[in-house]
Amino acid sequence: MTDRYAVIGNPIEQSKSPLIHSEFARQTGQHMEYGRLLGKLEDFLAEVRRFFASGGCGMNVTVPFKEEAWKISSERSPQAESAGAVNTLSLGRGGELRGDNTDGVGLLRDLTENNGFALVGKRVLLLGAGGAARGVLRLLVEGGPAELVVANRTAAKAESLVASGKDYGPLRGSGLDALAGGRFDLIINATSAGLAGEVPSLPDDCLAPHAWTYDMLYGDAPTAFCRWGAAHGADRALDGLGMLVEQAAESFFLWRGVRPNTGPVIALLRRGRKARAEGDGA
Ligand SMILES: NC(=O)c1ccc[n+]([C@@H]2O[C@H](COP(=O)([O-])OP(=O)(O)OC[C@H]3O[C@@H](n4cnc5c(N)ncnc54)[C@H](OP(=O)(O)O)[C@@H]3O)[C@@H](O)[C@H]2O)c1
């Protein structure tokens, strides 16, 4: 029987995970299928139980269920534990639900391995204090920046995120209004402002010379934060498409024990995006 996997979220039809995982499976010769499940808020646990009871092998979890998935996981990886959110579910040997969070690995691989950013000794600003920021905080600090500042529109949330991660390394919380002159080498946008085409309100002088910006969001057109980075002189203004593929690759590895080659899949998604953009413009 073919092994079954799925991504659960609401909405879910936009998810690129089925395409990404089927490419990984084709590339590595794994016999598996990967579908989409539209989850209901009041029925999430029952849906997950049904999926695994009917022979499902693993699930990805996306908005708005990552915190719920954390709660129902009876075993959690250190990444999931510190993130308070789970994006990958598997069954343990005794049939128990095991939760992982692969967002941090995904971001770090895309930033440092795919794009060659050297994190050690750099001044880094992480914007946002929601699930995405929590998911990447620990690995970012462990990557060895000189300083990591977490800034959020609601400053108290940044402070409490920093307090929860105080053992990881040099961390500081801030409001968005206290960043003037920050001269950061890297600004990572983990807010959802871009979903409304907005950019967190930042002072003009918070980028150091040769700084990079990274938006976890991605889309067919350059995101608002990518445009902000380019307009403010960033050497590179990256979006989150590579992170999406890398976090999927880590889930695939956890399930199948095989590491797919992510480069061709990132390139495939970028080609699809370019074709859609050109089609739209025609
Ligand atoms: N590429 C990937 O693989 C990947 C993986 C995970 C997430 N993401 C992306 O990461 C983003 C955040 O997701 P999430 O799950 O963390 O969302 P979330 O838990 O809802 O958190 C949203 C965050 O954005 C802030 N925010 C919202 N609108 C803002 C605005 N107009 N100005 C300034 N700050 C604003 C919120 O600040 P307040 O606390 O003040 O409300 C909060 O910190 C989403 O765009 C998601 O698509 C991408």
GROMACS .gro file of C-alpha atoms and ligand atoms in nm:
model
  330
    1MET     CA    1   0.000   0.000   0.000
    2THR     CA    2   0.122   0.354  -0.078
    3ASP     CA    3   0.207   0.555   0.234
    4ARG     CA    4  -0.028   0.849   0.285
    5TYR     CA    5   0.057   1.200   0.406
    6ALA     CA    6  -0.141   1.525   0.410
    7VAL     CA    7  -0.133   1.890   0.505
    8ILE     CA    8  -0.417   2.018   0.721
    9GLY     CA    9  -0.517   2.384   0.747
   10ASN     CA   10  -0.801   2.627   0.686
   11PRO     CA   11  -0.793   2.758   0.418
   12ILE     CA   12  -0.590   2.489   0.245
   13GLU     CA   13  -0.647   2.502  -0.133
   14GLN     CA   14  -0.355   2.748  -0.177
   15SER     CA   15  -0.102   2.516  -0.010
   16LYS     CA   16   0.206   2.428  -0.215
   17SER     CA   17   0.297   2.138   0.016
   18PRO     CA   18   0.139   1.864  -0.205
   19LEU     CA   19   0.342   1.981  -0.505
   20ILE     CA   20   0.663   2.008  -0.300
   21HIS     CA   21   0.628   1.664  -0.139
   22SER     CA   22   0.532   1.491  -0.461
   23GLU     CA   23   0.845   1.637  -0.621
   24PHE     CA   24   1.055   1.514  -0.325
   25ALA     CA   25   0.896   1.167  -0.355
   26ARG     CA   26   0.957   1.149  -0.731
   27GLN     CA   27   1.315   1.264  -0.691
   28THR     CA   28   1.399   1.014  -0.413
   29GLY     CA   29   1.188   0.721  -0.543
   30GLN     CA   30   0.965   0.710  -0.232
   31HIS     CA   31   0.623   0.549  -0.274
   32MET     CA   32   0.387   0.792  -0.107
   33GLU     CA   33   0.095   1.019  -0.176
   34TYR     CA   34   0.036   1.358  -0.019
   35GLY     CA   35  -0.301   1.535  -0.007
   36ARG     CA   36  -0.479   1.835   0.141
   37LEU     CA   37  -0.725   1.829   0.431
   38LEU     CA   38  -0.954   2.119   0.512
   39GLY     CA   39  -0.960   2.124   0.893
   40LYS     CA   40  -1.245   2.260   1.102
   41LEU     CA   41  -1.162   2.447   1.421
   42GLU     CA   42  -1.410   2.249   1.630
   43ASP     CA   43  -1.306   1.914   1.482
   44PHE     CA   44  -0.926   1.929   1.451
   45LEU     CA   45  -0.835   1.649   1.693
   46ALA     CA   46  -1.103   1.417   1.551
   47GLU     CA   47  -0.978   1.482   1.196
   48VAL     CA   48  -0.618   1.407   1.294
   49ARG     CA   49  -0.726   1.087   1.472
   50ARG     CA   50  -0.930   0.974   1.169
   51PHE     CA   51  -0.636   1.034   0.936
   52PHE     CA   52  -0.390   0.829   1.141
   53ALA     CA   53  -0.649   0.559   1.228
   54SER     CA   54  -0.711   0.505   0.856
   55GLY     CA   55  -0.342   0.438   0.795
   56GLY     CA   56  -0.204   0.791   0.743
   57CYS     CA   57   0.170   0.812   0.816
   58GLY     CA   58   0.230   1.183   0.873
   59MET     CA   59   0.075   1.527   0.857
   60ASN     CA   60   0.188   1.882   0.806
   61VAL     CA   61  -0.008   2.139   1.001
   62THR     CA   62  -0.058   2.496   0.890
   63VAL     CA   63  -0.258   2.804   0.991
   64PRO     CA   64  -0.459   2.811   1.218
   65PHE     CA   65  -0.386   2.472   1.379
   66LYS     CA   66  -0.017   2.479   1.476
   67GLU     CA   67  -0.084   2.560   1.844
   68GLU     CA   68  -0.364   2.304   1.857
   69ALA     CA   69  -0.128   2.043   1.710
   70TRP     CA   70   0.123   2.125   1.985
   71LYS     CA   71  -0.144   2.063   2.249
   72ILE     CA   72  -0.244   1.722   2.112
   73SER     CA   73   0.115   1.596   2.066
   74SER     CA   74   0.208   1.362   2.347
   75GLU     CA   75   0.577   1.380   2.250
   76ARG     CA   76   0.746   1.694   2.120
   77SER     CA   77   1.089   1.767   1.976
   78PRO     CA   78   1.291   2.040   2.151
   79GLN     CA   79   1.215   2.272   1.855
   80ALA     CA   80   0.841   2.214   1.889
   81GLU     CA   81   0.856   2.246   2.265
   82SER     CA   82   1.026   2.586   2.255
   83ALA     CA   83   0.809   2.711   1.966
   84GLY     CA   84   0.480   2.619   2.134
   85ALA     CA   85   0.368   2.519   1.786
   86VAL     CA   86   0.384   2.202   1.574
   87ASN     CA   87   0.394   2.188   1.194
   88THR     CA   88   0.481   1.817   1.154
   89LEU     CA   89   0.297   1.522   1.308
   90SER     CA   90   0.404   1.159   1.301
   91LEU     CA   91   0.316   0.844   1.492
   92GLY     CA   92   0.561   0.721   1.753
   93ARG     CA   93   0.642   0.351   1.797
   94GLY     CA   94   0.364   0.305   2.052
   95GLY     CA   95   0.108   0.484   1.834
   96GLU     CA   96   0.144   0.815   2.021
   97LEU     CA   97   0.138   1.148   1.834
   98ARG     CA   98   0.479   1.308   1.795
   99GLY     CA   99   0.505   1.681   1.714
  100ASP     CA  100   0.794   1.860   1.547
  101ASN     CA  101   0.851   2.214   1.427
  102THR     CA  102   1.068   2.244   1.117
  103ASP     CA  103   1.027   2.620   1.051
  104GLY     CA  104   1.352   2.714   1.228
  105VAL     CA  105   1.557   2.460   1.032
  106GLY     CA  106   1.385   2.578   0.714
  107LEU     CA  107   1.473   2.943   0.770
  108LEU     CA  108   1.833   2.874   0.873
  109ARG     CA  109   1.901   2.642   0.576
  110ASP     CA  110   1.758   2.886   0.327
  111LEU     CA  111   1.938   3.183   0.472
  112THR     CA  112   2.279   3.030   0.536
  113GLU     CA  113   2.312   2.730   0.301
  114ASN     CA  114   2.106   2.831  -0.002
  115ASN     CA  115   2.194   3.199   0.007
  116GLY     CA  116   2.525   3.206   0.195
  117PHE     CA  117   2.442   3.452   0.474
  118ALA     CA  118   2.704   3.430   0.753
  119LEU     CA  119   2.507   3.469   1.076
  120VAL     CA  120   2.793   3.451   1.325
  121GLY     CA  121   2.872   3.790   1.481
  122LYS     CA  122   2.592   3.973   1.296
  123ARG     CA  123   2.333   4.211   1.440
  124VAL     CA  124   1.992   4.063   1.364
  125LEU     CA  125   1.642   4.206   1.402
  126LEU     CA  126   1.347   3.965   1.411
  127LEU     CA  127   1.013   4.139   1.349
  128GLY     CA  128   0.702   3.978   1.503
  129ALA     CA  129   0.625   3.771   1.810
  130GLY     CA  130   0.365   3.526   1.677
  131GLY     CA  131   0.397   3.158   1.590
  132ALA     CA  132   0.648   3.209   1.308
  133ALA     CA  133   0.884   3.417   1.525
  134ARG     CA  134   0.857   3.167   1.811
  135GLY     CA  135   0.931   2.881   1.572
  136VAL     CA  136   1.264   3.023   1.452
  137LEU     CA  137   1.391   3.205   1.763
  138ARG     CA  138   1.591   2.927   1.922
  139LEU     CA  139   1.784   2.818   1.612
  140LEU     CA  140   1.849   3.179   1.515
  141VAL     CA  141   2.015   3.254   1.849
  142GLU     CA  142   2.207   2.926   1.836
  143GLY     CA  143   2.337   3.036   1.493
  144GLY     CA  144   2.568   3.275   1.681
  145PRO     CA  145   2.465   3.634   1.598
  146ALA     CA  146   2.632   3.908   1.807
  147GLU     CA  147   2.285   4.022   1.907
  148LEU     CA  148   1.927   3.932   1.827
  149VAL     CA  149   1.659   4.194   1.885
  150VAL     CA  150   1.295   4.084   1.872
  151ALA     CA  151   1.063   4.375   1.792
  152ASN     CA  152   0.687   4.362   1.776
  153ARG     CA  153   0.402   4.607   1.722
  154THR     CA  154   0.276   4.498   2.065
  155ALA     CA  155   0.606   4.540   2.252
  156ALA     CA  156   0.493   4.335   2.555
  157LYS     CA  157   0.467   4.024   2.334
  158ALA     CA  158   0.827   4.072   2.216
  159GLU     CA  159   0.937   4.107   2.579
  160SER     CA  160   0.763   3.788   2.683
  161LEU     CA  161   0.903   3.596   2.384
  162VAL     CA  162   1.252   3.714   2.478
  163ALA     CA  163   1.195   3.615   2.840
  164SER     CA  164   1.096   3.264   2.729
  165GLY     CA  165   1.416   3.234   2.524
  166LYS     CA  166   1.660   3.397   2.763
  167ASP     CA  167   1.867   3.078   2.800
  168TYR     CA  168   1.940   3.051   2.425
  169GLY     CA  169   2.184   3.346   2.402
  170PRO     CA  170   2.203   3.727   2.359
  171LEU     CA  171   1.843   3.841   2.312
  172ARG     CA  172   1.664   4.171   2.358
  173GLY     CA  173   1.297   4.268   2.319
  174SER     CA  174   1.176   4.598   2.174
  175GLY     CA  175   0.882   4.790   2.036
  176LEU     CA  176   0.895   4.896   1.669
  177ASP     CA  177   0.934   5.260   1.779
  178ALA     CA  178   1.272   5.204   1.952
  179LEU     CA  179   1.474   5.080   1.654
  180ALA     CA  180   1.616   5.407   1.518
  181GLY     CA  181   1.988   5.384   1.444
  182GLY     CA  182   1.984   5.005   1.501
  183ARG     CA  183   2.205   4.938   1.197
  184PHE     CA  184   2.111   4.572   1.168
  185ASP     CA  185   2.296   4.340   0.931
  186LEU     CA  186   1.984   4.130   0.881
  187ILE     CA  187   1.615   4.205   0.933
  188ILE     CA  188   1.377   3.907   0.925
  189ASN     CA  189   1.009   3.980   0.884
  190ALA     CA  190   0.804   3.720   1.073
  191THR     CA  191   0.492   3.939   1.092
  192SER     CA  192   0.175   3.884   0.895
  193ALA     CA  193   0.162   4.254   0.792
  194GLY     CA  194   0.248   4.159   0.433
  195LEU     CA  195  -0.075   3.960   0.396
  196ALA     CA  196  -0.246   4.302   0.382
  197GLY     CA  197   0.034   4.446   0.164
  198GLU     CA  198   0.176   4.633   0.466
  199VAL     CA  199   0.521   4.666   0.619
  200PRO     CA  200   0.581   4.703   0.995
  201SER     CA  201   0.659   5.069   1.053
  202LEU     CA  202   1.038   5.091   1.075
  203PRO     CA  203   1.280   5.385   1.091
  204ASP     CA  204   1.470   5.454   0.767
  205ASP     CA  205   1.810   5.418   0.932
  206CYS     CA  206   1.780   5.071   1.088
  207LEU     CA  207   1.976   4.886   0.815
  208ALA     CA  208   2.358   4.866   0.828
  209PRO     CA  209   2.554   4.902   0.501
  210HIS     CA  210   2.540   4.572   0.304
  211ALA     CA  211   2.250   4.448   0.517
  212TRP     CA  212   2.009   4.178   0.399
  213THR     CA  213   1.634   4.154   0.452
  214TYR     CA  214   1.434   3.830   0.467
  215ASP     CA  215   1.055   3.812   0.445
  216MET     CA  216   0.902   3.482   0.558
  217LEU     CA  217   0.608   3.564   0.334
  218TYR     CA  218   0.622   3.484  -0.039
  219GLY     CA  219   0.396   3.546  -0.332
  220ASP     CA  220   0.384   3.572  -0.709
  221ALA     CA  221   0.494   3.937  -0.694
  222PRO     CA  222   0.774   4.076  -0.470
  223THR     CA  223   0.631   4.114  -0.119
  224ALA     CA  224   0.587   4.456   0.043
  225PHE     CA  225   0.879   4.384   0.278
  226CYS     CA  226   1.107   4.274  -0.009
  227ARG     CA  227   1.022   4.602  -0.181
  228TRP     CA  228   1.097   4.789   0.144
  229GLY     CA  229   1.438   4.617   0.171
  230ALA     CA  230   1.531   4.696  -0.189
  231ALA     CA  231   1.417   5.058  -0.151
  232HIS     CA  232   1.627   5.100   0.166
  233GLY     CA  233   1.948   4.972   0.009
  234ALA     CA  234   1.959   4.608   0.125
  235ASP     CA  235   2.221   4.404  -0.064
  236ARG     CA  236   1.972   4.115  -0.082
  237ALA     CA  237   1.596   4.118  -0.018
  238LEU     CA  238   1.487   3.753   0.004
  239ASP     CA  239   1.139   3.609   0.039
  240GLY     CA  240   1.021   3.293   0.220
  241LEU     CA  241   0.979   3.055  -0.074
  242GLY     CA  242   1.310   2.884   0.004
  243MET     CA  243   1.213   2.852   0.371
  244LEU     CA  244   0.885   2.689   0.267
  245VAL     CA  245   1.070   2.424   0.067
  246GLU     CA  246   1.337   2.372   0.334
  247GLN     CA  247   1.088   2.324   0.618
  248ALA     CA  248   0.905   2.072   0.396
  249ALA     CA  249   1.234   1.891   0.329
  250GLU     CA  250   1.298   1.857   0.701
  251SER     CA  251   0.946   1.710   0.751
  252PHE     CA  252   1.012   1.470   0.462
  253PHE     CA  253   1.340   1.365   0.625
  254LEU     CA  254   1.170   1.309   0.963
  255TRP     CA  255   0.910   1.084   0.798
  256ARG     CA  256   1.114   0.902   0.535
  257GLY     CA  257   1.474   0.920   0.660
  258VAL     CA  258   1.581   1.053   0.319
  259ARG     CA  259   1.698   1.408   0.247
  260PRO     CA  260   1.562   1.546  -0.082
  261ASN     CA  261   1.754   1.788  -0.300
  262THR     CA  262   1.572   2.117  -0.244
  263GLY     CA  263   1.743   2.328  -0.514
  264PRO     CA  264   1.546   2.188  -0.812
  265VAL     CA  265   1.216   2.221  -0.623
  266ILE     CA  266   1.283   2.584  -0.528
  267ALA     CA  267   1.373   2.648  -0.892
  268LEU     CA  268   1.051   2.476  -1.010
  269LEU     CA  269   0.837   2.696  -0.782
  270ARG     CA  270   1.021   3.009  -0.896
  271ARG     CA  271   0.963   2.915  -1.262
  272GLY     CA  272   0.591   2.864  -1.192
  273ARG     CA  273   0.577   3.203  -1.024
  274LYS     CA  274   0.754   3.371  -1.316
  275ALA     CA  275   0.520   3.207  -1.567
  276ARG     CA  276   0.213   3.320  -1.371
  277ALA     CA  277   0.350   3.674  -1.344
  278GLU     CA  278   0.419   3.687  -1.719
  279GLY     CA  279   0.077   3.535  -1.795
  280ASP     CA  280  -0.090   3.796  -1.574
  281GLY     CA  281   0.096   4.073  -1.750
  282ALA     CA  282   0.005   3.950  -2.099
  283LIG     N1  283   0.789   3.068   0.451
  283LIG     C1  284   0.745   2.982   0.544
  283LIG     O1  285   0.773   2.862   0.538
  283LIG     C2  286   0.663   3.035   0.661
  283LIG     C3  287   0.647   2.955   0.776
  283LIG     C4  288   0.572   3.007   0.882
  283LIG     C5  289   0.514   3.134   0.872
  283LIG     N2  290   0.531   3.208   0.760
  283LIG     C6  291   0.472   3.346   0.748
  283LIG     O2  292   0.502   3.421   0.865
  283LIG     C7  293   0.403   3.520   0.886
  283LIG     C8  294   0.361   3.527   1.032
  283LIG     O3  295   0.290   3.407   1.068
  283LIG     P1  296   0.248   3.376   1.221
  283LIG     O4  297   0.196   3.235   1.222
  283LIG     O5  298   0.356   3.412   1.315
  283LIG     O6  299   0.126   3.480   1.245
  283LIG     P2  300   0.066   3.525   1.387
  283LIG     O7  301   0.096   3.423   1.493
  283LIG     O8  302  -0.072   3.565   1.359
  283LIG     O9  303   0.153   3.657   1.425
  283LIG     C9  304   0.142   3.773   1.352
  283LIG    C10  305   0.249   3.874   1.393
  283LIG    O10  306   0.248   3.981   1.298
  283LIG    C11  307   0.233   4.106   1.366
  283LIG     N3  308   0.159   4.197   1.279
  283LIG    C12  309   0.044   4.173   1.212
  283LIG     N4  310   0.009   4.280   1.138
  283LIG    C13  311   0.104   4.376   1.160
  283LIG    C14  312   0.124   4.508   1.110
  283LIG     N5  313   0.037   4.565   1.024
  283LIG     N6  314   0.234   4.575   1.150
  283LIG    C15  315   0.322   4.519   1.235
  283LIG     N7  316   0.309   4.392   1.286
  283LIG    C16  317   0.201   4.323   1.248
  283LIG    C17  318   0.162   4.072   1.496
  283LIG    O11  319   0.186   4.174   1.589
  283LIG     P3  320   0.092   4.195   1.719
  283LIG    O12  321   0.140   4.098   1.821
  283LIG    O13  322   0.115   4.337   1.758
  283LIG    O14  323  -0.050   4.168   1.675
  283LIG    C18  324   0.229   3.937   1.531
  283LIG    O15  325   0.355   3.957   1.589
  283LIG    C19  326   0.287   3.486   0.790
  283LIG    O16  327   0.293   3.577   0.683
  283LIG    C20  328   0.319   3.345   0.743
  283LIG    O17  329   0.273   3.322   0.611
  283LIG    C21  330   0.605   3.161   0.654
   0.00000   0.00000   0.00000
